Coordinates of N, CA and C in Angstrom, one line a residue:
M1 N 0.9 -1.0 -0.3 CA 0.2 0.3 0.1 C 0.8 1.5 0.1
T2 N 0.5 2.0 -0.8 CA 1.6 3.4 -0.9 C 0.3 4.2 -1.4
V3 N 0.4 6.2 -0.5 CA 0.0 6.9 -1.0 C 1.1 7.9 -1.3
I4 N 0.9 8.4 -2.9 CA 1.8 9.5 -3.2 C 1.1 10.1 -3.0
G5 N 1.6 12.2 -2.9 CA 0.6 12.7 -2.7 C 1.5 13.6 -3.8
V6 N 0.7 14.5 -4.7 CA 1.3 15.9 -6.0 C 0.6 16.8 -5.6
A7 N 1.6 17.9 -5.3 CA 0.9 19.1 -4.9 C 2.1 20.3 -5.5
S8 N 1.2 21.6 -4.8 CA 2.2 22.8 -5.3 C 1.9 23.8 -4.2
V9 N 2.5 24.7 -4.3 CA 2.3 25.7 -3.5 C 2.3 27.2 -4.0
K10 N 2.0 27.3 -4.8 CA 2.0 28.4 -5.6 C 1.7 28.2 -7.1
G11 N 1.1 29.2 -7.8 CA 0.8 29.2 -9.3 C 0.4 27.3 -9.8
S12 N 0.1 27.4 -10.7 CA -0.2 26.0 -11.5 C 0.8 25.5 -12.4
P13 N 2.0 24.6 -11.4 CA 3.0 23.7 -12.7 C 2.4 23.0 -12.7
G14 N 1.2 22.6 -13.2 CA 0.6 21.4 -14.0 C 0.7 20.1 -12.8
V15 N 0.2 20.6 -12.0 CA 0.3 19.1 -11.0 C -1.3 18.1 -11.5
T16 N -1.9 18.6 -12.0 CA -3.1 18.0 -12.4 C -2.2 16.6 -13.5
A17 N -2.0 17.4 -14.1 CA -1.3 16.3 -15.9 C -0.3 15.6 -15.0
F18 N 0.8 16.3 -14.4 CA 1.8 15.2 -13.8 C 1.2 14.0 -12.7
A19 N 0.1 14.1 -12.3 CA -0.4 13.4 -11.3 C -1.2 11.9 -11.9
L20 N -1.6 12.5 -13.6 CA -2.5 11.7 -14.2 C -1.4 10.8 -15.0
A21 N -0.1 11.9 -14.9 CA 1.2 11.0 -15.8 C 1.5 9.6 -15.1
L22 N 2.0 10.6 -13.7 CA 2.3 9.3 -12.9 C 1.7 8.2 -12.8
A23 N 0.4 8.1 -12.5 CA -0.6 7.6 -12.7 C -1.2 6.3 -13.8
S24 N -1.0 6.7 -14.8 CA -0.9 6.2 -16.0 C 0.0 5.5 -16.3
T25 N 1.0 5.7 -15.8 CA 2.5 4.9 -16.6 C 3.0 4.1 -14.6
W26 N 1.9 4.0 -13.6 CA 2.4 3.8 -12.5 C 2.3 1.9 -13.1
P27 N 3.5 0.7 -12.3 CA 3.7 -0.4 -13.0 C 2.8 -0.9 -11.8
G28 N 1.5 -1.2 -12.1 CA 1.0 -2.0 -11.1 C -0.3 -1.4 -10.8
N29 N -1.0 -1.5 -10.4 CA -2.5 -0.9 -9.7 C -2.7 0.2 -9.0
A30 N -3.2 0.9 -10.0 CA -3.2 2.5 -9.6 C -4.3 3.3 -9.4
I31 N -4.8 3.9 -8.7 CA -6.0 5.0 -8.7 C -5.6 6.4 -8.2
L32 N -5.9 7.2 -9.4 CA -6.0 8.8 -9.1 C -6.7 9.4 -8.4
A33 N -6.4 9.8 -7.3 CA -7.9 11.0 -6.7 C -7.4 12.2 -6.7
E34 N -8.9 13.1 -7.3 CA -8.6 14.0 -7.4 C -8.7 15.0 -5.7
L35 N -7.6 14.6 -5.2 CA -8.2 15.6 -3.6 C -8.0 17.0 -3.3
D36 N -8.0 17.6 -4.8 CA -7.6 19.2 -5.0 C -9.3 19.9 -4.1
A37 N -9.0 20.7 -2.8 CA -10.3 21.4 -2.2 C -10.5 22.8 -3.1
S38 N -9.5 23.1 -4.4 CA -10.1 24.0 -5.0 C -10.9 23.5 -6.5
G39 N -11.1 22.0 -6.3 CA -12.4 21.7 -7.5 C -10.9 21.3 -8.1
G40 N -11.7 19.6 -9.4 CA -11.8 19.2 -9.8 C -11.5 19.4 -11.6
D41 N -10.9 18.6 -12.6 CA -10.6 19.1 -14.0 C -10.9 17.7 -14.1
L42 N -11.0 16.9 -14.3 CA -10.8 15.5 -14.7 C -12.2 15.5 -15.5
A43 N -13.5 15.8 -14.6 CA -14.9 15.3 -14.9 C -15.2 16.3 -16.2
G44 N -14.4 17.8 -16.0 CA -14.6 18.3 -17.6 C -14.2 17.9 -18.3
Y45 N -12.9 17.5 -18.3 CA -12.1 17.8 -19.7 C -12.6 15.4 -20.1
Y46 N -12.9 14.8 -19.5 CA -13.2 13.7 -19.3 C -14.8 13.6 -19.9
R47 N -15.7 14.3 -19.4 CA -17.3 14.5 -19.2 C -18.0 13.1 -18.8
L48 N -17.1 13.2 -17.1 CA -17.5 12.2 -16.6 C -18.8 12.3 -15.4
Q49 N -19.4 11.6 -15.1 CA -20.4 11.9 -14.4 C -20.4 12.3 -12.8
P50 N -20.9 13.1 -12.5 CA -20.9 14.0 -11.4 C -20.7 12.9 -10.0
D51 N -21.5 11.8 -10.1 CA -20.9 10.7 -9.3 C -20.8 9.2 -10.2
P52 N -20.2 8.3 -9.7 CA -19.5 8.6 -8.6 C -18.1 9.1 -8.4
G53 N -17.8 9.4 -7.6 CA -16.6 10.5 -7.6 C -16.0 11.1 -5.7
V54 N -15.0 11.7 -5.4 CA -14.9 12.4 -4.4 C -16.1 12.8 -3.5
A55 N -17.3 13.2 -4.1 CA -18.3 13.7 -3.3 C -19.2 12.8 -3.0
S56 N -19.5 11.4 -3.5 CA -20.2 10.2 -3.2 C -19.2 9.5 -2.1
L57 N -17.7 9.3 -2.1 CA -17.4 8.5 -1.3 C -17.2 9.5 0.2
A58 N -17.3 11.2 -0.1 CA -17.0 11.2 1.5 C -18.6 11.2 2.3
T59 N -19.7 11.0 1.3 CA -21.3 10.6 1.9 C -20.8 9.1 2.3
E60 N -20.0 8.3 1.8 CA -20.5 6.9 2.0 C -19.7 6.9 2.9
I61 N -18.4 7.4 2.6 CA -17.3 6.8 3.9 C -17.7 6.9 5.3
R62 N -18.6 7.7 5.6 CA -18.8 7.8 6.7 C -19.9 6.8 7.8
R63 N -20.2 6.4 6.7 CA -21.1 4.5 7.1 C -20.6 3.7 6.8
E64 N -19.5 3.2 5.6 CA -19.3 2.0 4.8 C -17.7 2.4 5.0
R65 N -16.8 1.4 5.3 CA -15.4 1.5 5.8 C -14.6 0.4 5.1
D66 N -15.2 -0.5 4.3 CA -14.7 -2.1 3.8 C -13.8 -1.5 2.8
A67 N -13.0 -2.7 2.9 CA -11.7 -2.6 1.3 C -12.5 -2.3 0.3
E68 N -13.1 -2.2 -0.5 CA -13.9 -1.6 -1.8 C -14.5 -0.3 -1.8
V69 N -14.9 0.5 -0.6 CA -15.1 1.2 -0.6 C -14.4 2.7 -1.9
L70 N -13.1 2.4 -1.7 CA -12.3 3.3 -3.1 C -12.5 3.4 -4.2
A71 N -13.1 2.0 -4.2 CA -13.2 1.2 -5.8 C -14.3 1.6 -6.2
R72 N -15.2 1.5 -5.3 CA -16.9 1.8 -5.5 C -17.1 2.9 -6.2
H73 N -16.2 4.0 -6.3 CA -16.1 5.2 -6.5 C -15.5 5.8 -7.2
T74 N -14.9 5.0 -8.0 CA -14.5 5.7 -9.3 C -15.0 5.2 -10.4
Q75 N -14.4 6.2 -11.6 CA -14.6 6.0 -12.8 C -13.6 5.6 -13.6
T76 N -13.6 4.7 -15.0 CA -12.7 4.6 -15.9 C -12.3 5.8 -16.8
L77 N -11.0 6.1 -17.0 CA -10.9 7.1 -18.2 C -10.9 5.9 -19.6
P78 N -10.6 6.5 -20.8 CA -10.6 5.9 -21.8 C -9.6 4.9 -22.0
R79 N -8.0 5.4 -21.3 CA -7.1 4.4 -21.6 C -7.1 3.1 -20.2
G80 N -8.2 3.6 -19.2 CA -7.8 2.3 -18.5 C -7.8 2.8 -16.5
L81 N -7.3 3.9 -16.6 CA -7.2 4.3 -15.6 C -8.2 4.6 -14.7
K82 N -8.3 3.9 -13.6 CA -9.5 4.3 -12.5 C -9.2 5.7 -11.7
V83 N -10.0 6.5 -11.8 CA -10.0 8.2 -10.9 C -11.2 7.9 -10.2
I84 N -10.7 8.6 -9.0 CA -12.0 9.8 -8.0 C -11.7 11.0 -8.3
A85 N -12.6 11.4 -9.1 CA -12.7 12.8 -9.7 C -13.6 13.6 -8.4
A86 N -12.9 14.7 -8.6 CA -13.3 16.2 -7.6 C -14.3 16.3 -8.5
P87 N -15.3 17.0 -7.7 CA -16.4 18.4 -8.2 C -15.9 19.4 -8.4
P88 N -16.1 19.9 -10.1 CA -15.6 21.1 -10.3 C -15.7 22.2 -9.6
R89 N -17.1 22.5 -9.2 CA -17.2 23.7 -8.2 C -16.5 23.6 -7.2
P90 N -15.7 25.1 -6.6 CA -14.6 24.9 -5.4 C -15.7 24.5 -4.6
A91 N -16.5 25.2 -4.1 CA -16.9 24.5 -2.7 C -17.7 23.6 -3.0
Q92 N -18.4 22.5 -3.7 CA -18.6 21.6 -3.4 C -17.3 20.4 -3.3
A93 N -16.1 20.9 -3.7 CA -14.9 20.0 -3.7 C -14.2 20.5 -2.1
H94 N -14.5 21.5 -1.7 CA -14.0 22.2 -0.4 C -15.1 20.7 0.8
A95 N -15.7 21.3 0.3 CA -16.9 20.6 1.9 C -16.4 18.9 1.5
A96 N -16.5 18.0 0.5 CA -16.2 16.7 0.3 C -14.9 16.7 1.2
I97 N -13.7 17.3 0.4 CA -12.3 17.0 0.7 C -12.2 17.2 2.2
S98 N -12.9 18.2 2.6 CA -12.9 18.5 4.3 C -13.4 17.5 5.3
A99 N -14.9 16.7 4.7 CA -15.4 15.8 5.3 C -14.0 14.5 5.2
L100 N -13.4 14.4 3.9 CA -12.3 13.1 4.0 C -11.2 13.2 4.9
A101 N -10.7 14.5 5.0 CA -9.6 14.7 5.0 C -8.6 13.7 6.4
P102 N -9.7 14.4 7.7 CA -9.8 13.4 9.2 C -10.2 12.1 9.1
L103 N -10.7 11.4 7.9 CA -10.8 9.9 7.9 C -10.2 9.0 6.9
L104 N -9.5 9.5 6.2 CA -8.8 8.9 4.8 C -7.2 8.3 5.8
P105 N -7.1 8.8 5.8 CA -5.4 8.7 6.5 C -5.3 7.4 7.3
E106 N -6.4 6.8 8.3 CA -6.4 5.9 9.2 C -7.2 5.0 8.4
L107 N -7.6 5.3 7.2 CA -7.9 3.9 6.8 C -7.3 3.9 5.5
F108 N -6.4 4.5 4.8 CA -5.7 4.0 4.0 C -5.3 2.5 4.0
P109 N -4.8 2.2 5.0 CA -3.7 0.5 5.0 C -5.1 -0.1 4.5
K110 N -6.1 -0.1 5.0 CA -7.4 -1.2 5.0 C -7.9 -0.7 3.5
L111 N -8.1 0.3 3.1 CA -8.9 0.5 1.9 C -8.2 0.2 0.4
L112 N -6.5 0.3 0.8 CA -5.5 0.1 -0.7 C -5.1 -1.3 -0.7
R113 N -4.5 -1.6 0.2 CA -3.8 -3.1 -0.1 C -2.8 -3.3 -1.2
E114 N -3.2 -3.4 -2.3 CA -2.3 -4.2 -3.4 C -2.7 -2.8 -4.0
T115 N -2.9 -1.6 -4.2 CA -3.2 -0.8 -4.8 C -2.7 0.9 -4.1
T116 N -1.6 1.0 -5.2 CA -1.2 2.4 -5.3 C -2.1 3.6 -5.0
L117 N -2.8 4.6 -4.4 CA -3.2 5.6 -4.9 C -2.0 7.3 -5.0
I118 N -2.6 7.7 -6.4 CA -1.7 8.9 -6.4 C -3.3 9.9 -6.0
A119 N -2.7 10.9 -5.2 CA -3.0 12.3 -4.7 C -3.1 13.7 -5.5
D120 N -4.1 13.9 -6.2 CA -3.8 15.3 -6.7 C -4.2 16.1 -5.7
L121 N -3.4 16.9 -4.8 CA -4.0 17.4 -3.7 C -4.2 18.8 -4.3
G122 N -3.6 19.2 -5.5 CA -3.4 20.6 -5.8 C -2.7 21.6 -5.2
R123 N -3.1 22.8 -4.8 CA -2.5 23.9 -3.9 C -2.3 23.3 -2.6
L124 N -1.4 23.4 -1.8 CA -1.4 22.7 -0.1 C -2.0 24.3 0.4
T125 N -3.3 24.3 0.8 CA -3.9 24.7 1.5 C -5.1 23.6 2.0
G126 N -5.4 24.1 3.6 CA -6.6 23.5 4.0 C -6.7 22.2 4.3
P127 N -7.8 21.2 3.8 CA -7.7 20.0 3.9 C -6.6 19.0 3.1
S128 N -6.2 19.7 1.8 CA -5.2 19.2 1.5 C -3.8 19.2 2.1
T129 N -3.7 20.1 3.1 CA -2.5 20.2 3.8 C -2.6 18.9 4.8
E130 N -3.5 18.3 5.3 CA -4.0 17.9 5.6 C -3.4 16.2 5.3
L131 N -4.2 16.0 4.2 CA -3.9 15.1 3.4 C -2.4 14.5 2.9
A132 N -1.8 15.8 3.1 CA -0.5 15.9 2.4 C 0.6 15.1 3.6
G133 N -0.1 15.4 4.9 CA 0.7 14.7 5.8 C 1.1 12.9 6.0
S134 N -0.5 12.6 5.7 CA -0.2 11.4 5.3 C 0.0 10.3 4.1
A135 N 0.4 11.7 3.2 CA 0.9 10.4 2.5 C 2.5 10.2 2.6
D136 N 2.4 8.4 1.8 CA 4.4 8.2 1.9 C 5.1 8.7 1.6
R137 N 4.7 9.3 0.2 CA 5.8 10.2 -0.4 C 4.6 11.6 -0.8
L138 N 5.4 12.8 -0.4 CA 4.9 13.7 -1.0 C 6.0 14.6 -2.6
L139 N 5.3 14.8 -3.7 CA 5.6 15.6 -4.8 C 5.3 16.7 -4.7
V140 N 6.5 17.8 -4.5 CA 5.6 19.0 -4.7 C 6.2 19.7 -5.6
L141 N 5.7 20.2 -6.9 CA 6.1 20.6 -8.2 C 6.3 22.1 -7.7
A142 N 7.2 22.7 -8.8 CA 7.8 24.1 -8.4 C 8.8 24.5 -9.7
R143 N 8.4 25.9 -9.5 CA 9.6 26.2 -11.2 C 10.6 26.5 -10.6
P144 N 12.0 26.5 -11.2 CA 13.6 26.8 -10.5 C 13.5 28.5 -10.2
H145 N 12.5 29.2 -9.7 CA 12.3 30.7 -10.1 C 11.9 31.2 -8.2
L146 N 13.2 32.0 -7.6 CA 12.6 32.3 -6.5 C 11.3 32.8 -5.9
T147 N 10.2 33.5 -6.5 CA 9.0 33.1 -6.8 C 8.2 31.9 -6.2
D148 N 8.7 31.0 -6.6 CA 8.2 29.5 -6.5 C 8.9 29.2 -5.1
L149 N 10.1 29.0 -5.3 CA 11.1 28.8 -4.2 C 11.3 29.3 -3.1
A150 N 10.7 30.2 -2.8 CA 9.9 31.2 -1.6 C 9.5 31.0 -0.3
H151 N 8.2 30.0 -1.4 CA 7.3 29.4 -0.7 C 7.1 28.2 0.1
L152 N 8.3 27.6 0.0 CA 8.9 26.0 0.2 C 9.6 25.8 1.4
D153 N 9.1 27.0 2.6 CA 10.0 26.6 4.0 C 9.0 25.7 4.6
S154 N 8.0 25.7 4.5 CA 6.9 25.3 5.4 C 6.4 23.8 4.9
L155 N 7.0 22.8 4.2 CA 6.2 22.0 3.7 C 6.6 20.5 4.5
P156 N 5.9 19.6 4.8 CA 6.2 18.3 5.6 C 7.4 17.9 5.3
P157 N 8.0 17.2 6.4 CA 9.5 17.1 6.5 C 9.7 15.6 5.2
H158 N 8.5 15.0 5.2 CA 8.8 14.2 3.9 C 8.6 14.9 2.3
A159 N 8.5 16.1 2.6 CA 8.2 16.4 0.7 C 9.7 16.6 -0.1
E160 N 8.9 16.1 -1.1 CA 10.5 16.4 -2.2 C 10.3 17.1 -3.4
L161 N 11.2 17.4 -4.1 CA 10.4 18.4 -5.1 C 10.6 18.0 -6.7
V162 N 10.0 18.4 -7.1 CA 10.0 18.3 -8.8 C 10.0 19.7 -8.9
L163 N 11.1 19.4 -9.9 CA 11.5 21.1 -11.0 C 10.5 21.1 -12.2
V164 N 10.1 22.1 -12.3 CA 9.8 22.3 -13.8 C 10.0 23.6 -14.3
G165 N 10.5 22.9 -15.8 CA 10.3 24.3 -16.7 C 12.3 24.7 -16.3
R166 N 12.8 25.9 -16.9 CA 14.2 26.5 -17.0 C 14.1 27.5 -15.4
G167 N 15.1 27.2 -15.0 CA 15.1 28.9 -14.1 C 16.8 28.9 -13.8
P168 N 16.5 29.7 -12.8 CA 18.1 30.4 -12.2 C 18.8 29.5 -11.3
Y169 N 17.9 28.4 -10.9 CA 18.5 27.7 -9.8 C 18.6 26.3 -10.1
P170 N 19.2 25.5 -10.2 CA 19.3 24.0 -10.8 C 19.1 23.4 -9.4
P171 N 19.1 22.0 -9.4 CA 18.6 21.2 -8.4 C 19.6 21.5 -7.1
R172 N 20.5 21.1 -7.1 CA 21.6 20.9 -6.7 C 21.8 22.2 -5.5
E173 N 21.6 23.5 -6.3 CA 21.2 25.1 -5.1 C 20.2 24.9 -4.5
V174 N 19.5 24.7 -5.3 CA 17.7 24.5 -4.4 C 18.2 23.2 -3.3
T175 N 18.5 22.4 -3.2 CA 18.6 21.8 -2.6 C 19.6 21.9 -1.3
D176 N 20.9 22.4 -1.3 CA 22.0 23.1 -0.8 C 21.1 24.2 0.4
A177 N 20.3 25.3 -0.8 CA 19.7 26.4 0.3 C 18.3 26.0 1.1
L178 N 17.7 24.7 0.7 CA 16.5 24.4 1.1 C 16.0 22.8 2.1
G179 N 17.4 22.5 2.1 CA 17.1 21.1 2.4 C 16.6 20.1 2.1
L180 N 15.7 20.5 1.0 CA 14.7 19.5 0.1 C 15.3 18.9 -1.0
K181 N 15.3 17.3 -1.1 CA 15.5 16.6 -2.0 C 14.8 16.9 -3.4
V182 N 15.7 17.3 -4.9 CA 15.1 17.4 -5.9 C 15.0 16.0 -5.8
R183 N 13.7 15.4 -6.7 CA 13.4 14.0 -6.7 C 13.9 13.6 -8.8
A184 N 13.4 14.9 -9.2 CA 13.2 15.1 -10.6 C 13.3 16.6 -11.1
H185 N 13.7 16.7 -12.2 CA 13.7 17.9 -12.8 C 13.1 17.7 -13.9
L186 N 11.7 18.6 -14.4 CA 11.1 18.3 -15.6 C 11.4 19.3 -16.5
R187 N 11.4 19.0 -17.8 CA 11.6 20.2 -18.8 C 10.4 20.9 -19.1
H188 N 10.3 22.0 -19.7 CA 9.2 22.3 -19.8 C 8.5 21.2 -21.4
D189 N 6.8 21.0 -21.0 CA 6.2 19.9 -22.3 C 5.2 21.0 -22.6
P190 N 5.1 21.1 -24.2 CA 3.7 22.0 -24.7 C 3.0 21.2 -24.9
A191 N 3.3 19.9 -24.5 CA 2.0 18.9 -25.3 C 1.4 18.4 -24.0
A192 N 1.6 19.0 -22.6 CA 1.3 18.4 -21.6 C -0.4 18.1 -21.8
Q193 N -0.7 19.8 -22.4 CA -2.3 19.9 -21.9 C -2.9 19.1 -22.7
A194 N -2.4 18.9 -23.6 CA -2.6 17.6 -24.6 C -2.8 16.3 -24.1
F195 N -2.1 16.2 -23.5 CA -2.4 14.8 -22.8 C -3.0 14.7 -21.4
L196 N -3.3 15.8 -21.0 CA -4.5 16.1 -19.5 C -5.7 16.2 -20.5
E197 N -6.1 16.5 -21.4 CA -7.2 16.6 -21.7 C -7.3 15.1 -22.8
G198 N -6.7 14.4 -22.6 CA -7.1 12.9 -24.0 C -6.7 13.3 -25.2
R199 N -6.2 14.0 -25.7 CA -6.1 14.3 -26.7 C -4.5 13.8 -27.6
R200 N -3.6 13.4 -26.8 CA -2.8 12.8 -26.7 C -2.4 11.5 -26.2
R201 N -1.7 10.3 -25.9 CA -1.0 9.3 -25.5 C 0.0 9.4 -24.9
S202 N 1.1 10.3 -25.3 CA 2.2 10.2 -24.6 C 3.0 11.8 -24.8
S203 N 4.2 12.1 -24.1 CA 4.4 13.4 -24.4 C 5.7 13.3 -23.5
R204 N 6.6 14.3 -23.5 CA 7.7 14.5 -22.8 C 7.4 14.1 -21.5
L205 N 6.2 14.9 -20.7 CA 5.7 14.9 -19.3 C 5.5 13.1 -18.9
V206 N 4.9 12.6 -20.1 CA 4.8 10.9 -19.7 C 6.1 10.5 -19.9
R207 N 6.7 10.4 -20.4 CA 7.9 9.6 -20.6 C 9.0 9.6 -19.3
A208 N 8.8 10.9 -18.9 CA 9.9 11.7 -17.2 C 8.7 10.9 -16.4
A209 N 7.7 10.9 -16.3 CA 6.6 10.0 -15.4 C 6.7 8.9 -14.7
R210 N 7.2 8.4 -16.2 CA 7.5 7.2 -16.3 C 8.7 6.0 -15.9
Q211 N 9.2 6.9 -16.1 CA 11.0 6.8 -15.4 C 10.3 6.9 -13.7
L212 N 10.3 7.8 -13.6 CA 9.6 8.3 -11.8 C 9.0 7.5 -11.0
S213 N 8.0 7.1 -12.1 CA 6.7 6.1 -11.3 C 7.6 4.5 -11.1
T214 N 8.8 4.3 -11.7 CA 9.0 2.9 -11.9 C 10.4 3.1 -10.4
T215 N 10.6 4.2 -10.5 CA 11.6 4.4 -9.8 C 10.6 4.5 -7.9
L216 N 9.8 5.0 -7.9 CA 9.0 5.2 -6.5 C 8.4 3.9 -6.5
A217 N 7.9 3.1 -7.5 CA 7.6 1.9 -6.9 C 8.3 1.0 -6.4
T218 N 9.7 0.6 -7.4 CA 10.6 0.1 -6.7 C 11.2 0.8 -5.3
F219 N 10.7 1.5 -4.7 CA 11.6 2.2 -3.8 C 10.2 1.3 -2.1
A220 N 8.9 1.6 -3.1 CA 7.7 1.0 -2.5 C 8.0 -0.6 -1.9
Q221 N 8.6 -1.4 -2.9 CA 8.4 -2.7 -3.0 C 10.0 -3.0 -1.7
L222 N 10.7 -1.8 -1.2 CA 11.8 -2.3 -0.6 C 11.2 -1.8 0.6
E223 N 10.5 -0.9 0.9 CA 10.3 -0.3 2.3 C 9.4 -1.1 3.1
P224 N 9.7 -1.4 4.3 CA 8.5 -2.4 5.2 C 7.4 -2.2 5.2
T225 N 6.7 -3.3 5.4 CA 5.1 -2.9 5.5 C 5.2 -2.5 7.1
P226 N 4.3 -1.6 7.4 CA 3.8 -0.7 9.0 C 3.1 -2.1 9.6

């Protein structure tokens, strides 16, 4: 069982596209959960039904917490990935994720078993911050610019950075200055939006995510089970 959170602290460096690429290339069973309290994007891009999803999960998990409860609230994207989509409207998404945040962390070991959950946490605020603390790994996307890096001083201790695009600060300098491990440095990918919307099967982002997912899956296999 592994929970990998994907988030940002400022701006929009492509969290959802990266989370989707990571889940799509994961070498094993994976579910992508949109746990972004500002609202989800997948329902709009893929014309998903309002339910099942994050809102229906928040309702059921108050009374049913069996091992299959997550699976009952997934929908399947055209390429086969199971997703738990958040409501597009921020008020609805915030309410649902606020209800889930205190419940999911203690239930993850029971609910996931042999499945990896990739959690799109969006920007780390409110209930997303609470969920980030319970992730086995937290990947925080940031551009290597001072305007982004200046906001990274209050991350959880298990956070790792994924730098996105060009900037004046190379990974080693970022690590030396902030004390945060840089797990990957992604080049700018003009096709990332087309991949997110389902109009491309592969891109530079997908290839980079495949390498990273293989590495993280290997780490997960080597780590002791709690």
